[in-house]
CSV table of C-alpha atoms in Angstrom, one decimal:
chain,number,residue,atom,x,y,z
A,294,UNK,CA,-21.6,41.0,12.1
A,295,UNK,CA,-19.8,42.7,9.2
A,296,UNK,CA,-16.7,40.8,10.2
A,297,UNK,CA,-18.4,37.4,10.0
A,298,UNK,CA,-19.8,38.4,6.5
A,299,UNK,CA,-16.2,39.5,5.5
A,300,UNK,CA,-14.8,36.2,6.8
A,301,UNK,CA,-17.4,34.2,4.9
A,302,UNK,CA,-16.7,36.2,1.7
A,303,UNK,CA,-13.0,35.7,2.1
A,304,UNK,CA,-13.4,31.9,2.6
A,305,UNK,CA,-15.6,31.7,-0.5
A,306,UNK,CA,-13.1,33.6,-2.7
A,307,UNK,CA,-10.3,31.4,-1.2
A,308,UNK,CA,-12.0,28.2,-2.2
A,309,UNK,CA,-12.9,29.7,-5.6
A,310,UNK,CA,-9.3,30.5,-6.1
A,311,UNK,CA,-8.2,27.0,-5.0
A,312,UNK,CA,-10.5,25.3,-7.4
A,313,UNK,CA,-9.0,27.0,-10.4
A,314,UNK,CA,-6.8,24.6,-12.4
A,315,UNK,CA,-3.1,25.1,-12.1
A,316,UNK,CA,-0.3,24.2,-14.5
A,317,UNK,CA,-0.5,23.0,-18.1
A,318,UNK,CA,-3.6,21.1,-19.2
A,319,UNK,CA,-1.9,19.3,-22.0
A,320,UNK,CA,0.6,17.0,-20.4
A,321,UNK,CA,1.3,13.3,-21.3
A,322,UNK,CA,-0.3,12.2,-18.0
A,323,UNK,CA,-3.5,14.3,-18.7
A,324,UNK,CA,-3.7,13.1,-22.3
A,325,UNK,CA,-3.7,9.5,-21.2
A,326,UNK,CA,-5.7,9.7,-18.0
A,327,UNK,CA,-8.6,11.9,-19.0
A,328,UNK,CA,-10.0,9.6,-21.7
A,329,UNK,CA,-9.5,6.6,-19.4
A,330,UNK,CA,-11.3,8.3,-16.5
A,331,UNK,CA,-14.2,9.3,-18.8
A,332,UNK,CA,-14.5,5.7,-20.2
A,333,UNK,CA,-14.3,4.3,-16.6
A,334,UNK,CA,-17.1,6.5,-15.4
A,335,UNK,CA,-19.3,5.4,-18.3
A,336,UNK,CA,-18.5,1.7,-17.6
A,337,UNK,CA,-19.3,2.2,-13.9
A,338,UNK,CA,-22.7,3.7,-14.9
A,339,UNK,CA,-23.4,0.5,-16.8
A,340,UNK,CA,-22.0,-1.6,-13.9
A,341,UNK,CA,-24.4,-0.1,-11.4
A,342,UNK,CA,-27.4,0.0,-13.8
A,343,UNK,CA,-26.9,-3.4,-15.6
A,344,UNK,CA,-25.1,-5.4,-12.9
A,345,UNK,CA,-21.7,-7.1,-12.7
A,346,UNK,CA,-22.4,-9.5,-15.6
A,347,UNK,CA,-22.6,-6.6,-18.2
A,348,UNK,CA,-19.1,-5.3,-17.4
A,349,UNK,CA,-17.1,-8.1,-16.0
A,350,UNK,CA,-16.1,-11.8,-16.6
A,351,UNK,CA,-17.0,-12.7,-13.1
A,352,UNK,CA,-19.1,-15.8,-12.4
A,353,UNK,CA,-20.2,-18.1,-9.6
A,354,UNK,CA,-17.0,-20.1,-10.2
A,355,UNK,CA,-14.8,-16.9,-10.2
A,356,UNK,CA,-16.6,-14.4,-8.0
A,357,UNK,CA,-13.5,-12.3,-7.3
A,358,UNK,CA,-11.5,-10.6,-10.2
A,359,UNK,CA,-9.0,-7.9,-10.5
A,360,UNK,CA,-11.2,-5.3,-8.8
A,361,UNK,CA,-10.5,-7.3,-5.6
A,362,UNK,CA,-7.1,-8.8,-6.6
A,363,UNK,CA,-5.5,-5.5,-7.7
A,364,UNK,CA,-7.5,-2.6,-6.3
A,365,UNK,CA,-8.2,-4.0,-2.8
A,366,UNK,CA,-5.7,-6.8,-2.1
A,367,UNK,CA,-2.7,-5.2,-3.8
A,368,UNK,CA,-3.6,-1.5,-3.4
A,369,UNK,CA,-3.9,-1.8,0.4
A,370,UNK,CA,-0.5,-3.5,0.6
A,371,UNK,CA,1.1,-0.6,-1.4
A,372,UNK,CA,-0.5,1.8,1.0
A,373,UNK,CA,1.3,0.1,3.9
A,374,UNK,CA,4.1,2.7,3.8
A,375,UNK,CA,1.9,5.1,5.8
A,376,UNK,CA,1.8,3.0,8.9
A,377,UNK,CA,5.5,1.9,8.6
A,378,UNK,CA,6.7,5.5,8.2
A,379,UNK,CA,4.4,7.0,10.9
A,380,UNK,CA,5.7,4.3,13.3
A,381,UNK,CA,9.3,5.2,12.4
A,382,UNK,CA,8.8,8.9,12.8
A,383,UNK,CA,6.3,9.3,15.6
A,384,UNK,CA,7.0,6.2,17.7
A,385,UNK,CA,10.7,5.5,17.0
A,386,UNK,CA,11.5,9.2,16.6
A,387,UNK,CA,13.5,8.7,13.4
A,388,UNK,CA,13.3,12.3,12.4
A,389,UNK,CA,15.3,11.9,9.2
A,390,UNK,CA,12.1,10.5,7.6
A,391,UNK,CA,10.0,13.5,8.6
A,392,UNK,CA,10.3,15.4,5.3
A,393,UNK,CA,8.3,12.7,3.4
A,394,UNK,CA,5.8,11.9,6.1
A,395,UNK,CA,3.0,14.2,4.9
A,396,UNK,CA,3.2,12.9,1.3
A,397,UNK,CA,3.2,9.3,2.6
A,398,UNK,CA,0.2,9.8,4.9
A,399,UNK,CA,-1.7,11.6,2.1
A,400,UNK,CA,-0.8,8.8,-0.4
A,401,UNK,CA,-1.9,6.2,2.2
A,402,UNK,CA,-5.2,7.9,2.9
A,403,UNK,CA,-6.1,8.4,-0.7
A,404,UNK,CA,-5.1,4.8,-1.5
A,405,UNK,CA,-7.5,3.5,1.2
A,406,UNK,CA,-10.3,5.8,0.0
A,407,UNK,CA,-10.0,4.8,-3.6
A,408,UNK,CA,-8.8,1.1,-3.4
A,409,UNK,CA,-10.9,0.1,-0.4
A,410,UNK,CA,-13.7,2.2,-2.0
A,411,UNK,CA,-13.4,0.0,-5.1
A,412,UNK,CA,-14.9,-2.8,-3.0
A,413,UNK,CA,-18.3,-1.3,-3.7
A,414,UNK,CA,-17.9,-2.0,-7.4
A,415,UNK,CA,-17.5,-5.7,-6.7
A,416,UNK,CA,-20.5,-6.1,-4.5
A,417,UNK,CA,-23.4,-7.7,-6.2
A,418,UNK,CA,-25.7,-5.6,-4.1
A,419,UNK,CA,-23.6,-2.5,-3.4
A,420,UNK,CA,-26.2,-0.9,-1.2
A,421,UNK,CA,-25.4,-3.7,1.4
A,422,UNK,CA,-22.0,-2.1,1.9
A,423,UNK,CA,-23.6,-0.2,4.8
A,424,UNK,CA,-24.6,-3.3,6.7
A,425,UNK,CA,-21.5,-3.7,8.9
A,426,UNK,CA,-22.2,-0.1,10.1
A,427,UNK,CA,-25.9,0.0,10.7
A,428,UNK,CA,-26.1,-3.5,12.2
A,429,UNK,CA,-28.3,-5.1,9.6
A,430,UNK,CA,-26.9,-8.6,9.8
A,431,UNK,CA,-23.6,-7.6,11.3
A,432,UNK,CA,-21.8,-10.8,10.2
A,433,UNK,CA,-19.3,-10.5,13.0
A,434,UNK,CA,-18.0,-14.0,12.3
A,435,UNK,CA,-16.9,-12.9,8.9
A,436,UNK,CA,-13.3,-11.7,8.2
A,437,UNK,CA,-14.9,-9.1,5.9
A,438,UNK,CA,-16.6,-7.6,8.9
A,439,UNK,CA,-13.2,-7.0,10.6
A,440,UNK,CA,-11.7,-5.7,7.3
A,441,UNK,CA,-14.7,-3.3,6.7
A,442,UNK,CA,-14.5,-1.8,10.2
A,443,UNK,CA,-10.7,-1.6,10.1
A,444,UNK,CA,-10.8,0.2,6.7
A,445,UNK,CA,-13.3,2.7,8.1
A,446,UNK,CA,-11.4,3.3,11.3
A,447,UNK,CA,-8.0,3.4,9.6
A,448,UNK,CA,-9.2,6.0,7.0
A,449,UNK,CA,-10.4,8.1,9.9
A,450,UNK,CA,-7.1,7.8,11.7
A,451,UNK,CA,-5.2,8.7,8.5
A,452,UNK,CA,-7.5,11.7,8.0
A,453,UNK,CA,-6.7,12.9,11.5
A,454,UNK,CA,-2.9,12.3,10.9
A,455,UNK,CA,-3.2,14.5,7.8
A,456,UNK,CA,-5.5,17.2,9.3
A,457,UNK,CA,-2.6,19.5,10.5
A,458,UNK,CA,-1.9,20.0,6.8
A,459,UNK,CA,-5.5,21.0,6.1
A,460,UNK,CA,-5.5,23.5,9.0
A,461,UNK,CA,-2.3,25.0,7.8
A,462,UNK,CA,-3.7,25.4,4.4
A,463,UNK,CA,-6.8,27.1,5.8
A,464,UNK,CA,-4.7,29.2,8.1
A,465,UNK,CA,-6.5,28.0,11.3
A,466,UNK,CA,-4.1,28.4,14.2
A,467,UNK,CA,-6.2,27.0,17.0
A,468,UNK,CA,-7.5,24.1,14.9
A,469,UNK,CA,-3.9,23.2,14.0
A,470,UNK,CA,-2.9,23.0,17.6
A,471,UNK,CA,-5.8,20.6,18.3
A,472,UNK,CA,-5.0,18.6,15.1
A,473,UNK,CA,-1.3,18.3,16.1
A,474,UNK,CA,-2.3,17.1,19.6
A,475,UNK,CA,-4.3,14.3,18.1
A,476,UNK,CA,-1.6,13.1,15.7
A,477,UNK,CA,0.2,10.7,18.1
A,478,UNK,CA,-3.0,9.0,19.2
A,479,UNK,CA,-4.1,8.6,15.6
A,480,UNK,CA,-0.7,7.1,14.7
A,481,UNK,CA,-0.9,4.5,17.4
A,482,UNK,CA,-4.5,3.6,16.6
A,483,UNK,CA,-3.5,3.5,12.9
A,484,UNK,CA,-0.6,1.1,13.4
A,485,UNK,CA,-2.7,-1.2,15.6
A,486,UNK,CA,-5.4,-1.3,12.9
A,487,UNK,CA,-2.9,-1.8,10.1
A,488,UNK,CA,-1.3,-4.9,11.6
A,489,UNK,CA,-4.7,-6.5,11.8
A,490,UNK,CA,-6.4,-5.5,8.6
A,491,UNK,CA,-3.3,-6.2,6.4
A,492,UNK,CA,-3.2,-9.7,7.8
A,493,UNK,CA,-7.0,-9.8,7.7
A,494,UNK,CA,-6.9,-9.4,3.9
A,495,UNK,CA,-4.9,-12.6,3.8
A,496,UNK,CA,-7.3,-14.3,6.2
A,497,UNK,CA,-10.0,-13.8,3.6
A,498,UNK,CA,-8.3,-16.5,1.5
A,499,UNK,CA,-8.0,-19.1,4.3
A,500,UNK,CA,-11.5,-20.4,3.5
A,501,UNK,CA,-10.5,-20.9,-0.2
A,502,UNK,CA,-7.9,-23.7,0.5
A,503,UNK,CA,-9.2,-26.1,-2.2
A,504,UNK,CA,-9.2,-23.3,-4.8
A,505,UNK,CA,-5.7,-21.9,-4.3
A,506,UNK,CA,-2.7,-23.7,-5.7
A,507,UNK,CA,-0.8,-25.4,-2.7
A,508,UNK,CA,2.4,-23.4,-3.5
A,509,UNK,CA,0.5,-20.2,-2.6
A,510,UNK,CA,-1.9,-21.5,0.0
A,511,UNK,CA,-0.7,-21.6,3.6
A,512,UNK,CA,-2.3,-21.3,7.0
A,513,UNK,CA,0.2,-18.4,7.4
A,514,UNK,CA,-1.2,-16.3,4.6
A,515,UNK,CA,-2.2,-13.6,7.1
A,516,UNK,CA,1.4,-13.3,8.3
A,517,UNK,CA,2.7,-13.3,4.7
A,518,UNK,CA,0.3,-10.5,3.9
A,519,UNK,CA,1.3,-8.4,6.9
A,520,UNK,CA,5.1,-8.8,6.5
A,521,UNK,CA,4.9,-8.2,2.7
A,522,UNK,CA,2.9,-5.1,3.3
A,523,UNK,CA,5.9,-3.6,5.2
A,524,UNK,CA,8.3,-3.9,2.3
A,525,UNK,CA,5.6,-3.2,-0.3
A,526,UNK,CA,4.8,0.0,1.5
A,527,UNK,CA,8.4,1.0,1.8
A,528,UNK,CA,9.0,0.3,-1.9
A,529,UNK,CA,6.0,2.4,-2.8
A,530,UNK,CA,7.3,5.2,-0.6
A,531,UNK,CA,10.6,5.1,-2.5
A,532,UNK,CA,8.9,4.9,-5.9
A,533,UNK,CA,6.3,7.7,-5.1
A,534,UNK,CA,8.8,10.0,-3.4
A,535,UNK,CA,11.2,9.7,-6.4
A,536,UNK,CA,8.4,10.7,-8.9
A,537,UNK,CA,7.0,13.4,-6.6
A,538,UNK,CA,10.5,14.8,-6.2
A,539,UNK,CA,10.7,15.3,-10.0
A,540,UNK,CA,7.1,16.5,-10.5
A,541,UNK,CA,7.0,18.9,-7.5
A,542,UNK,CA,10.6,20.0,-7.6
A,543,UNK,CA,9.6,23.7,-7.5
A,544,UNK,CA,8.0,23.2,-4.0
A,545,UNK,CA,11.0,21.8,-2.3
A,546,UNK,CA,13.7,23.7,-0.6
A,547,UNK,CA,17.5,23.6,-1.2
A,548,UNK,CA,19.3,20.3,-0.2
A,549,UNK,CA,16.1,18.3,-0.7
A,550,UNK,CA,17.8,16.0,-3.2
A,551,UNK,CA,20.5,14.9,-0.8
A,552,UNK,CA,18.0,14.5,2.0
A,553,UNK,CA,15.8,12.3,-0.2
A,554,UNK,CA,18.8,10.1,-1.0
A,555,UNK,CA,19.6,9.6,2.7
A,556,UNK,CA,15.9,8.8,3.3
A,557,UNK,CA,15.9,6.3,0.5
A,558,UNK,CA,19.0,4.6,1.8
A,559,UNK,CA,17.4,4.3,5.3
A,560,UNK,CA,14.2,2.9,3.8
A,561,UNK,CA,16.2,0.3,1.9
A,562,UNK,CA,17.7,-1.0,5.1
A,563,UNK,CA,14.2,-1.5,6.5
A,564,UNK,CA,13.0,-3.2,3.3
A,565,UNK,CA,16.0,-5.6,3.4
A,566,UNK,CA,15.2,-6.8,6.9
A,567,UNK,CA,11.5,-7.1,6.2
A,568,UNK,CA,12.2,-9.1,3.0
A,569,UNK,CA,14.7,-11.3,4.8
A,570,UNK,CA,12.1,-12.2,7.4
A,571,UNK,CA,9.5,-12.8,4.7
A,572,UNK,CA,11.9,-15.0,2.8
A,573,UNK,CA,12.6,-17.1,5.9
A,574,UNK,CA,8.9,-17.6,6.5
A,575,UNK,CA,8.5,-18.7,2.8
A,576,UNK,CA,11.4,-21.2,3.1
A,577,UNK,CA,10.1,-22.5,6.4
A,578,UNK,CA,6.5,-23.1,5.1
A,579,UNK,CA,7.9,-24.7,1.9
A,580,UNK,CA,10.0,-27.2,3.9
A,581,UNK,CA,7.3,-27.7,6.6
A,582,UNK,CA,4.7,-28.5,3.9
A,583,UNK,CA,7.2,-30.7,2.0
A,584,UNK,CA,6.4,-28.9,-1.3
A,585,UNK,CA,9.4,-30.2,-3.2
A,586,UNK,CA,7.3,-32.3,-5.6
A,587,UNK,CA,5.2,-29.2,-6.5
A,588,UNK,CA,8.2,-27.4,-7.9
A,589,UNK,CA,8.1,-29.3,-11.2
A,590,UNK,CA,6.1,-28.0,-14.2
A,591,UNK,CA,4.6,-24.6,-15.0
A,592,UNK,CA,3.3,-23.7,-11.6
A,593,UNK,CA,6.6,-24.5,-9.9
A,594,UNK,CA,8.5,-22.3,-12.4
A,595,UNK,CA,6.0,-19.5,-11.9
A,596,UNK,CA,6.4,-19.8,-8.1
A,597,UNK,CA,10.2,-19.7,-8.4
A,598,UNK,CA,10.0,-16.7,-10.7
A,599,UNK,CA,8.0,-14.8,-8.0
A,600,UNK,CA,10.0,-15.9,-5.0
A,601,UNK,CA,13.5,-15.8,-6.5
A,602,UNK,CA,13.1,-13.1,-9.2
A,603,UNK,CA,10.9,-10.7,-7.2
A,604,UNK,CA,11.8,-11.3,-3.6
A,605,UNK,CA,15.4,-12.7,-3.3
A,606,UNK,CA,16.8,-10.5,-6.1
A,607,UNK,CA,15.4,-7.2,-4.9
A,608,UNK,CA,16.3,-8.1,-1.3
A,609,UNK,CA,20.0,-8.5,-2.4
A,610,UNK,CA,19.8,-5.3,-4.4
A,611,UNK,CA,18.3,-3.4,-1.4
A,612,UNK,CA,21.1,-4.7,0.9
A,613,UNK,CA,23.8,-3.9,-1.7
A,614,UNK,CA,22.3,-0.5,-2.5
A,615,UNK,CA,22.1,0.5,1.2
A,616,UNK,CA,25.6,-0.8,1.9
A,617,UNK,CA,27.2,1.1,-1.0
A,618,UNK,CA,24.8,4.1,-1.0
A,619,UNK,CA,23.7,3.2,-4.6
A,620,UNK,CA,20.4,5.0,-4.8
A,621,UNK,CA,19.8,4.0,-8.4
A,622,UNK,CA,20.1,0.3,-7.5
A,623,UNK,CA,17.7,0.8,-4.6
A,624,UNK,CA,15.1,2.4,-6.9
A,625,UNK,CA,15.4,-0.6,-9.3
A,626,UNK,CA,14.9,-2.9,-6.3
A,627,UNK,CA,11.8,-0.9,-5.2
A,628,UNK,CA,10.3,-1.4,-8.7
A,629,UNK,CA,11.1,-5.1,-8.7
A,630,UNK,CA,9.6,-5.5,-5.2
A,631,UNK,CA,6.4,-3.7,-6.3
A,632,UNK,CA,6.1,-6.1,-9.3
A,633,UNK,CA,6.7,-9.0,-6.9
A,634,UNK,CA,4.1,-8.0,-4.4
A,635,UNK,CA,1.6,-7.4,-7.3
A,636,UNK,CA,2.4,-10.8,-8.7
A,637,UNK,CA,2.1,-12.5,-5.3
A,638,UNK,CA,-1.3,-10.9,-4.6
A,639,UNK,CA,-2.6,-11.6,-8.1
A,640,UNK,CA,-1.3,-15.2,-7.9
A,641,UNK,CA,-3.3,-15.8,-4.7
A,642,UNK,CA,-6.5,-13.9,-5.7
A,643,UNK,CA,-6.6,-14.5,-9.5
A,644,UNK,CA,-3.9,-16.4,-11.3
A,645,UNK,CA,-3.4,-19.4,-9.0
A,646,UNK,CA,-6.9,-19.2,-7.8
A,647,UNK,CA,-9.1,-21.9,-9.4
A,648,UNK,CA,-5.9,-23.0,-11.1
A,649,UNK,CA,-7.2,-26.5,-11.9
A,650,UNK,CA,-10.6,-25.6,-13.5
A,651,UNK,CA,-11.4,-25.4,-17.2
A,652,UNK,CA,-13.3,-22.1,-16.9
A,653,UNK,CA,-10.4,-19.9,-16.1
A,654,UNK,CA,-11.1,-16.2,-15.3
A,655,UNK,CA,-9.6,-13.6,-17.6
A,656,UNK,CA,-10.4,-10.0,-16.8
A,657,UNK,CA,-12.8,-8.2,-19.2
A,658,UNK,CA,-11.3,-5.1,-20.8
A,659,UNK,CA,-13.9,-3.0,-19.0
A,660,UNK,CA,-12.6,-4.3,-15.6
A,661,UNK,CA,-9.1,-3.2,-16.6
A,662,UNK,CA,-10.4,0.3,-17.7
A,663,UNK,CA,-12.2,0.7,-14.3
A,664,UNK,CA,-9.0,-0.3,-12.4
A,665,UNK,CA,-7.0,2.3,-14.4
A,666,UNK,CA,-9.7,4.8,-13.6
A,667,UNK,CA,-9.3,4.2,-9.9
A,668,UNK,CA,-5.5,4.6,-10.1
A,669,UNK,CA,-5.6,7.7,-12.3
A,670,UNK,CA,-8.3,9.4,-10.2
A,671,UNK,CA,-6.2,8.9,-7.1
A,672,UNK,CA,-3.2,10.5,-8.8
A,673,UNK,CA,-5.3,13.4,-9.9
A,674,UNK,CA,-6.6,14.1,-6.4
A,675,UNK,CA,-3.0,13.6,-5.0
A,676,UNK,CA,-1.7,16.2,-7.4
A,677,UNK,CA,-4.5,18.6,-6.7
A,678,UNK,CA,-3.8,18.5,-3.0
A,679,UNK,CA,0.0,18.7,-3.2
A,680,UNK,CA,-0.3,21.7,-5.5
A,681,UNK,CA,-2.4,23.6,-2.9
A,682,UNK,CA,-1.6,22.3,0.6
A,683,UNK,CA,1.8,22.3,2.4
A,684,UNK,CA,2.5,18.6,1.7
A,685,UNK,CA,5.9,18.9,0.0
A,686,UNK,CA,6.7,22.4,1.2
A,687,UNK,CA,8.5,23.0,4.5
A,688,UNK,CA,5.9,22.4,7.3
A,689,UNK,CA,5.0,25.1,9.8
A,690,UNK,CA,4.1,28.1,7.6
A,691,UNK,CA,0.4,28.7,8.3
A,692,UNK,CA,-1.9,29.3,5.3
A,693,UNK,CA,-1.4,29.2,1.6
A,694,UNK,CA,0.0,32.5,0.2
A,695,UNK,CA,-3.5,33.8,-1.0
A,696,UNK,CA,-5.2,32.7,2.2
A,697,UNK,CA,-2.5,34.5,4.3
A,698,UNK,CA,-3.0,37.7,2.3
A,699,UNK,CA,-6.8,37.5,2.9
A,700,UNK,CA,-6.5,36.9,6.6
A,701,UNK,CA,-4.0,39.8,6.9
A,702,UNK,CA,-6.4,42.1,5.1
A,703,UNK,CA,-9.1,41.2,7.6
A,704,UNK,CA,-6.9,42.0,10.7
B,236,UNK,CA,5.6,-52.5,9.2
B,237,UNK,CA,6.3,-48.8,8.9
B,238,UNK,CA,9.0,-47.6,11.2
B,239,UNK,CA,9.9,-44.2,12.4
B,240,UNK,CA,13.5,-43.3,11.7
B,241,UNK,CA,15.2,-40.8,14.1
B,242,UNK,CA,17.9,-40.2,11.5
B,243,UNK,CA,15.5,-39.0,8.8
B,244,UNK,CA,16.0,-35.3,8.6
B,245,UNK,CA,12.5,-34.8,7.1
B,246,UNK,CA,10.5,-36.8,9.7
B,247,UNK,CA,12.3,-35.3,12.7
B,248,UNK,CA,11.8,-31.8,11.3
B,249,UNK,CA,15.6,-31.5,11.4
B,250,UNK,CA,15.6,-29.5,8.2
B,251,UNK,CA,13.4,-26.9,9.8
B,252,UNK,CA,15.8,-26.5,12.7
B,253,UNK,CA,18.8,-26.3,10.3
B,254,UNK,CA,16.9,-23.6,8.4
B,255,UNK,CA,16.2,-21.7,11.6
B,256,UNK,CA,19.9,-21.8,12.6
B,257,UNK,CA,21.0,-20.7,9.1
B,258,UNK,CA,18.5,-17.9,9.3
B,259,UNK,CA,19.8,-16.6,12.6
B,260,UNK,CA,23.4,-16.8,11.5
B,261,UNK,CA,22.6,-15.0,8.2
B,262,UNK,CA,20.6,-12.4,10.1
B,263,UNK,CA,23.6,-11.5,12.1
B,264,UNK,CA,25.8,-11.4,8.9
B,265,UNK,CA,23.2,-9.2,7.2
B,266,UNK,CA,23.1,-6.7,10.1
B,267,UNK,CA,26.9,-6.6,10.1
B,268,UNK,CA,27.0,-6.1,6.4
B,269,UNK,CA,24.6,-3.2,6.6
B,270,UNK,CA,26.1,-1.7,9.7
B,271,UNK,CA,29.4,-1.5,7.9
B,272,UNK,CA,27.7,0.8,5.4
B,273,UNK,CA,26.5,3.0,8.2
B,274,UNK,CA,30.0,3.1,9.8
B,275,UNK,CA,31.5,4.2,6.4
B,276,UNK,CA,29.0,7.1,6.4
B,277,UNK,CA,30.0,8.4,9.8
């Protein structure tokens, strides 16, 4: 009885200790992000009490804005690195990518929680978000029904993939064994779900054929979304691991810099092949649909900027960088690719959407603040977890230092 | 009367076949290019 009380007390003091802020409070990131998050929370209060009209420029003509175009459609593509990397590590047994797998899965999980969660902001009647779960007008003919279920199941799968880290943090040996044994099943389920919902997001736009500029519309949008999520995810992993490596340098062991460079070169090879396949599809659709006449004018130039400047150029840079082990060039290619995917998703969902109407949608400043709030909040949570759980540290050591000391004092 | 021309590369989808062949050739070249980098490493 006394032991249970001691254990409870130890757990309480452990969590109290973990909640204490770590590191400096005044940093450039904190100075920028804290006011934005506060403003975003206030705007969201008005959005949920006054409705969409009070805080957005959305209308019946333009029902989807940047909350869908950036947060959901682009954010989910950027989170694609988790399924690509878990496939490479757990299915293809490419162990060299293992050191970054935990950070990638965490990033993917948080991206889904925050970006897919942002769907709620955009629903006119947000309480209906529960409908696909409780069976109140299932709407199983809708692509959104598939996307909703896939998001929920994928978030669960990613949580299971990440759960060994949580058990290590808490020092729970038996639970860790169980969590480890579930990982492979969760990975396989996660990959299957990803292939379908990444393309499912593209399928949402199939019904908007008259609204999307013909250079961006195709019956193959779902395939484009899926293939582009592969290199978008890989580029995000390169970008995120480069920044994490600097910010959390203290947590990494010796030789981590060389290991990261090798990983980045390997990722660049994968991105090159995925981009090459994407480029082929793009060219094939262009020729098949006989779109030569559309290339003239502003929209043609805008399309070529996206396809040549942000797909072909980074693809060549990735190939060159991986061939000559030029990590700096690969990082530039990753940033260009991220911009390219962002452009492509925004073109389909916002910029080239309703391209021929007079009442063109321009995001309200409050929509932009809320979008930044979502991004900054995700980074805050990511940082909080990485500073406490064994995400960047060498895997295997059970328990955080404090938790270990407490458990030892009980034994 | 409109006639169907078998030598028109657009109507016969010839351009798409050419693109496919180019893609496959370039894919092989791309793999060779990147494998050369891997060989240098070992």
